[in-house]
XYZ file of N, CA and C in Angstrom:
429
model
N 2.122 -36.927 -18.442
C 1.351 -37.978 -17.830
C 0.062 -37.424 -17.210
N 0.185 -36.290 -16.505
C -0.987 -35.687 -15.870
C -1.965 -35.192 -16.925
N -1.435 -34.689 -18.035
C -2.289 -34.209 -19.104
C -3.135 -35.345 -19.661
N -2.501 -36.494 -19.882
C -3.223 -37.650 -20.427
C -4.313 -38.114 -19.468
N -4.017 -38.117 -18.183
C -5.022 -38.541 -17.195
C -6.193 -37.561 -17.175
N -5.902 -36.254 -17.235
C -6.970 -35.255 -17.259
C -7.797 -35.361 -18.533
N -7.135 -35.603 -19.659
C -7.837 -35.748 -20.924
C -8.758 -36.964 -20.886
N -8.267 -38.049 -20.310
C -9.074 -39.264 -20.183
C -10.319 -38.998 -19.331
N -10.152 -38.233 -18.223
C -11.297 -37.926 -17.355
C -12.330 -37.069 -18.080
N -11.876 -36.124 -18.892
C -12.800 -35.267 -19.628
C -13.550 -36.082 -20.666
N -12.830 -36.943 -21.402
C -13.468 -37.751 -22.445
C -14.462 -38.749 -21.863
N -14.196 -39.251 -20.686
C -15.111 -40.182 -20.046
C -16.280 -39.475 -19.377
N -16.227 -38.147 -19.316
C -17.329 -37.397 -18.710
C -17.258 -37.325 -17.209
N -16.151 -37.741 -16.603
C -16.050 -37.733 -15.152
C -15.799 -36.341 -14.606
N -15.247 -35.459 -15.429
C -14.887 -34.130 -14.942
C -14.980 -33.140 -16.096
N -15.366 -31.904 -15.805
C -15.468 -30.910 -16.868
C -14.105 -30.281 -17.141
N -13.847 -29.877 -18.375
C -12.550 -29.280 -18.715
C -12.292 -27.984 -17.951
N -13.349 -27.205 -17.697
C -13.135 -25.926 -17.013
C -12.670 -26.135 -15.577
N -13.158 -27.184 -14.906
C -12.726 -27.445 -13.529
C -11.263 -27.853 -13.481
N -10.842 -28.661 -14.428
C -9.438 -29.096 -14.465
C -8.539 -27.909 -14.745
N -8.919 -27.102 -15.732
C -8.119 -25.937 -16.084
C -8.050 -24.952 -14.928
N -9.183 -24.724 -14.278
C -9.203 -23.787 -13.152
C -8.326 -24.288 -12.014
N -8.357 -25.579 -11.699
C -7.545 -26.099 -10.601
C -6.057 -26.018 -10.937
N -5.700 -26.270 -12.200
C -4.292 -26.183 -12.585
C -3.806 -24.740 -12.572
N -4.630 -23.801 -13.059
C -4.240 -22.396 -13.041
C -4.107 -21.884 -11.617
N -5.027 -22.283 -10.751
C -4.967 -21.848 -9.359
C -3.714 -22.378 -8.687
N -3.357 -23.633 -8.930
C -2.158 -24.181 -8.296
C -0.898 -23.504 -8.818
N -0.873 -23.150 -10.094
C 0.283 -22.449 -10.646
C 0.401 -21.063 -10.028
N -0.712 -20.348 -9.935
C -0.701 -18.982 -9.433
C -0.376 -18.934 -7.939
N -0.743 -19.933 -7.168
C -0.527 -19.899 -5.728
C 0.840 -20.426 -5.304
N 1.679 -20.837 -6.252
C 2.994 -21.351 -5.900
C 3.953 -20.263 -5.428
N 3.744 -19.020 -5.845
C 4.630 -17.953 -5.408
C 4.208 -17.491 -4.015
N 5.190 -17.147 -3.186
C 4.896 -16.742 -1.819
C 4.940 -15.229 -1.694
N 4.194 -14.733 -0.743
C 4.160 -13.301 -0.502
C 5.356 -12.876 0.336
N 5.980 -11.784 -0.057
C 7.070 -11.216 0.735
C 6.702 -9.822 1.231
N 5.593 -9.279 0.749
C 5.107 -7.967 1.172
C 3.577 -8.026 1.227
N 2.962 -7.151 1.999
C 1.494 -7.200 2.122
C 0.749 -6.520 0.978
N 1.404 -6.333 -0.156
C 0.779 -5.660 -1.300
C 0.412 -6.686 -2.359
N -0.835 -6.594 -2.874
C -1.339 -7.528 -3.875
C -1.622 -6.796 -5.180
N -1.369 -7.491 -6.293
C -1.685 -7.012 -7.635
C -2.979 -7.692 -8.059
N -3.978 -6.914 -8.432
C -5.284 -7.451 -8.829
C -5.495 -7.130 -10.300
N -5.622 -8.172 -11.132
C -5.830 -7.969 -12.566
C -7.199 -8.478 -12.982
N -7.633 -8.057 -14.155
C -8.934 -8.487 -14.673
C -10.086 -7.642 -14.178
N -9.815 -6.435 -13.683
C -10.873 -5.586 -13.146
C -11.738 -5.008 -14.257
N -13.003 -4.828 -13.955
C -13.928 -4.175 -14.873
C -13.587 -2.687 -14.944
N -13.956 -2.059 -16.032
C -13.745 -0.616 -16.142
C -14.648 0.151 -15.185
N -15.662 -0.516 -14.639
C -16.582 0.121 -13.703
C -16.100 0.030 -12.255
N -15.064 -0.757 -12.004
C -14.573 -0.937 -10.641
C -13.845 0.320 -10.175
N -14.216 0.795 -8.990
C -13.596 1.984 -8.404
C -12.742 1.582 -7.208
N -12.003 2.557 -6.666
C -11.208 2.302 -5.463
C -12.096 1.815 -4.321
N -13.264 2.425 -4.185
C -14.177 2.068 -3.093
C -14.705 0.638 -3.251
N -15.078 0.258 -4.472
C -15.574 -1.104 -4.705
C -14.474 -2.141 -4.455
N -13.258 -1.810 -4.859
C -12.127 -2.717 -4.640
C -11.874 -2.885 -3.144
N -11.883 -1.791 -2.419
C -11.666 -1.854 -0.974
C -12.784 -2.625 -0.281
N -14.016 -2.411 -0.702
C -15.158 -3.113 -0.115
C -15.063 -4.627 -0.340
N -14.649 -5.029 -1.536
C -14.550 -6.456 -1.859
C -13.456 -7.145 -1.048
N -12.347 -6.458 -0.784
C -11.206 -7.069 -0.103
C -11.193 -6.815 1.405
N -12.101 -5.994 1.919
C -12.071 -5.633 3.338
C -12.420 -6.790 4.274
N -13.058 -7.824 3.765
C -13.444 -8.957 4.619
C -12.242 -9.768 5.101
N -11.074 -9.565 4.495
C -9.914 -10.393 4.815
C -8.927 -9.730 5.764
N -9.164 -8.480 6.135
C -8.270 -7.815 7.069
C -8.293 -6.313 6.895
N -7.391 -5.648 7.628
C -7.325 -4.193 7.607
C -6.573 -3.727 6.366
N -7.260 -2.952 5.529
C -6.675 -2.472 4.282
C -6.022 -1.119 4.525
N -4.774 -1.001 4.094
C -4.054 0.263 4.167
C -4.410 1.122 2.960
N -4.442 0.493 1.774
C -4.762 1.221 0.548
C -5.333 0.266 -0.493
N -6.333 0.729 -1.227
C -6.881 0.008 -2.373
C -6.936 1.000 -3.525
N -6.204 0.714 -4.600
C -6.069 1.682 -5.685
C -6.280 1.007 -7.033
N -7.245 1.513 -7.810
C -7.449 1.087 -9.190
C -6.648 2.042 -10.061
N -5.816 1.511 -10.941
C -4.978 2.334 -11.809
C -5.812 2.820 -12.988
N -5.787 4.137 -13.204
C -6.598 4.738 -14.268
C -5.697 5.398 -15.308
N -6.220 5.491 -16.520
C -5.526 6.150 -17.614
C -5.539 7.661 -17.381
N -4.393 8.312 -17.568
C -4.296 9.756 -17.307
C -5.166 10.574 -18.249
N -5.278 10.136 -19.493
C -6.014 10.916 -20.486
C -7.522 10.707 -20.355
N -7.964 9.452 -20.382
C -9.406 9.174 -20.387
C -10.009 9.106 -18.988
N -9.192 8.840 -17.975
C -9.714 8.711 -16.609
C -10.393 7.382 -16.349
N -10.320 6.464 -17.313
C -10.950 5.143 -17.152
C -9.953 4.154 -16.565
N -10.497 3.125 -15.940
C -9.667 2.082 -15.339
C -8.860 1.363 -16.407
N -7.618 1.007 -16.064
C -6.772 0.224 -16.972
C -7.002 -1.275 -16.783
N -7.839 -1.658 -15.836
C -8.165 -3.066 -15.649
C -7.327 -3.764 -14.595
N -6.538 -3.011 -13.844
C -5.778 -3.615 -12.755
C -5.636 -2.618 -11.616
N -5.239 -3.139 -10.466
C -5.074 -2.278 -9.302
C -4.226 -2.961 -8.248
N -4.094 -2.306 -7.104
C -3.286 -2.814 -6.001
C -4.064 -2.696 -4.699
N -3.901 -3.696 -3.845
C -4.490 -3.671 -2.508
C -3.362 -3.936 -1.522
N -3.231 -3.053 -0.531
C -2.191 -3.194 0.474
C -2.835 -3.446 1.827
N -2.391 -4.504 2.502
C -2.879 -4.865 3.837
C -1.851 -4.481 4.885
N -2.277 -4.533 6.139
C -1.353 -4.188 7.221
C -0.393 -5.334 7.530
N -0.773 -6.584 7.244
C 0.122 -7.718 7.493
C 0.151 -8.651 6.285
N 1.209 -9.423 6.199
C 1.348 -10.398 5.109
C 0.311 -11.512 5.250
N -0.023 -11.890 6.480
C -1.004 -12.959 6.707
C -2.374 -12.569 6.154
N -2.781 -11.316 6.375
C -4.066 -10.856 5.838
C -4.037 -10.845 4.310
N -2.919 -10.426 3.757
C -2.785 -10.410 2.297
C -2.863 -11.824 1.733
N -2.259 -12.788 2.411
C -2.305 -14.183 1.959
C -3.732 -14.721 2.003
N -4.471 -14.391 3.060
C -5.877 -14.816 3.147
C -6.695 -14.205 2.014
N -6.466 -12.936 1.724
C -7.201 -12.265 0.654
C -6.844 -12.859 -0.699
N -5.597 -13.187 -0.886
C -5.153 -13.779 -2.146
C -5.847 -15.117 -2.378
N -5.890 -15.944 -1.362
C -6.544 -17.242 -1.488
C -8.053 -17.098 -1.631
N -8.638 -16.120 -0.944
C -10.086 -15.960 -0.961
C -10.642 -15.256 -2.184
N -9.856 -14.406 -2.825
C -10.377 -13.604 -3.943
C -9.843 -14.012 -5.306
N -8.829 -14.856 -5.369
C -8.269 -15.257 -6.659
C -9.301 -16.048 -7.462
N -9.470 -15.679 -8.709
C -10.406 -16.325 -9.645
C -11.857 -16.184 -9.199
N -12.180 -15.072 -8.543
C -13.562 -14.774 -8.142
C -14.109 -13.658 -9.026
N -15.426 -13.461 -8.979
C -16.077 -12.418 -9.765
C -16.138 -11.119 -8.974
N -15.834 -10.014 -9.654
C -15.996 -8.675 -9.091
C -16.522 -7.788 -10.211
N -17.684 -7.215 -10.004
C -18.359 -6.392 -11.016
C -18.548 -7.140 -12.327
N -18.821 -8.449 -12.237
C -19.105 -9.246 -13.420
C -17.889 -9.766 -14.158
N -16.689 -9.513 -13.654
C -15.451 -9.959 -14.294
C -14.690 -10.868 -13.343
N -13.987 -11.846 -13.896
C -13.142 -12.715 -13.079
C -11.832 -11.977 -12.811
N -11.487 -11.873 -11.534
C -10.245 -11.184 -11.177
C -9.198 -12.197 -10.739
N -7.944 -11.820 -10.880
C -6.824 -12.652 -10.443
C -5.977 -11.847 -9.481
N -5.588 -12.486 -8.394
C -4.832 -11.816 -7.345
C -3.466 -12.466 -7.232
N -2.420 -11.660 -7.380
C -1.036 -12.127 -7.316
C -0.234 -11.204 -6.409
N 0.929 -11.670 -5.953
C 1.789 -10.766 -5.191
C 2.260 -9.618 -6.080
N 2.310 -8.416 -5.523
C 2.800 -7.269 -6.277
C 4.318 -7.327 -6.337
N 4.849 -7.024 -7.507
C 6.305 -6.982 -7.670
C 6.785 -5.561 -7.409
N 8.027 -5.415 -6.926
C 8.541 -4.057 -6.728
C 8.651 -3.322 -8.058
N 8.442 -2.035 -8.002
C 8.485 -1.228 -9.218
C 9.910 -1.160 -9.741
N 10.059 -1.433 -11.027
C 11.383 -1.399 -11.647
C 11.732 0.046 -12.000
N 13.009 0.378 -11.854
C 13.428 1.729 -12.201
C 13.461 1.883 -13.719
N 13.047 3.040 -14.170
C 13.021 3.317 -15.606
C 14.274 4.076 -16.001
N 14.777 3.829 -17.216
C 15.930 4.607 -17.668
C 15.501 6.051 -17.914
N 16.424 7.005 -17.795
C 16.055 8.403 -18.045
C 15.648 8.587 -19.503
N 14.786 9.577 -19.785
C 14.349 9.771 -21.179
C 15.524 10.181 -22.061
N 15.468 9.719 -23.294
C 16.534 10.032 -24.252
C 16.403 11.483 -24.707
N 17.530 12.148 -24.903
C 17.443 13.527 -25.412
C 16.984 13.538 -26.872
N 16.355 14.634 -27.252
C 15.874 14.791 -28.631
C 17.081 14.840 -29.572
N 17.057 14.101 -30.699
C 18.212 14.115 -31.611
C 18.431 15.509 -32.193
N 19.686 15.898 -32.265
C 20.059 17.208 -32.800
C 20.221 17.106 -34.322
N 19.803 18.142 -35.045
C 20.005 18.108 -36.504
C 21.492 18.178 -36.840
N 21.843 17.553 -37.944
C 23.250 17.595 -38.396
C 23.534 18.945 -39.023
N 24.795 19.169 -39.492
C 25.148 20.458 -40.085
C 24.392 20.719 -41.385
N 23.833 19.659 -42.019
C 23.081 19.863 -43.256
C 21.617 20.177 -42.981
N 21.197 20.101 -41.719
C 19.805 20.393 -41.386
C 18.910 19.177 -41.367
N 19.469 17.984 -41.652
C 18.672 16.765 -41.638
C 18.884 16.034 -40.321
N 17.880 15.306 -39.930
C 18.016 14.453 -38.747
C 17.524 13.058 -39.096
N 17.959 12.077 -38.334
C 17.587 10.695 -38.614
C 16.278 10.357 -37.908
N 15.354 9.754 -38.634
C 14.112 9.249 -38.077
C 14.229 7.733 -38.065
N 14.053 7.120 -36.869
C 14.256 5.674 -36.750
C 13.292 4.876 -37.612
N 12.121 5.411 -37.849
C 11.097 4.655 -38.555
C 11.314 4.623 -40.055
N 11.593 5.789 -40.661
C 11.643 5.833 -42.120
C 13.004 6.263 -42.676
N 13.956 6.548 -41.840
C 15.274 6.935 -42.335
C 15.500 8.421 -42.171
N 15.786 9.124 -43.296
C 16.096 10.544 -43.230
C 14.835 11.364 -43.423
N 14.777 12.483 -42.748
C 13.671 13.405 -42.974
C 14.206 14.842 -42.876
N 13.534 15.771 -43.449
C 14.045 17.129 -43.520
C 13.341 18.137 -42.711
């Protein structure tokens, strides 16, 4: 029903499609509540540094840490990062104030950070059989 009403408004020229889409995305993203003062920031430019991230979010409260995640090999930004505030209230203000805003020419999205999931231990290397062959998952047998 809401879709039909929004479509009717766009076709009549009363409202632009981007405004409707942005308001619906914002309402969906803001439905989750913060349980920790740590925020996940996605959509970062490759030029965004820890300092630029901290500077952009510092207006909303005292920042404990601002970290852009970088690739170990290339040293370039992976396009996301984390900002940690001293209180949940400051983090909530920053989330509302910075979500869907521009930073370094890119639109960023701010969501609550999820706790890090534990990873299973690495699998041991397969041992060769008594014939000297081992199984390769991709192509079958190899020598």
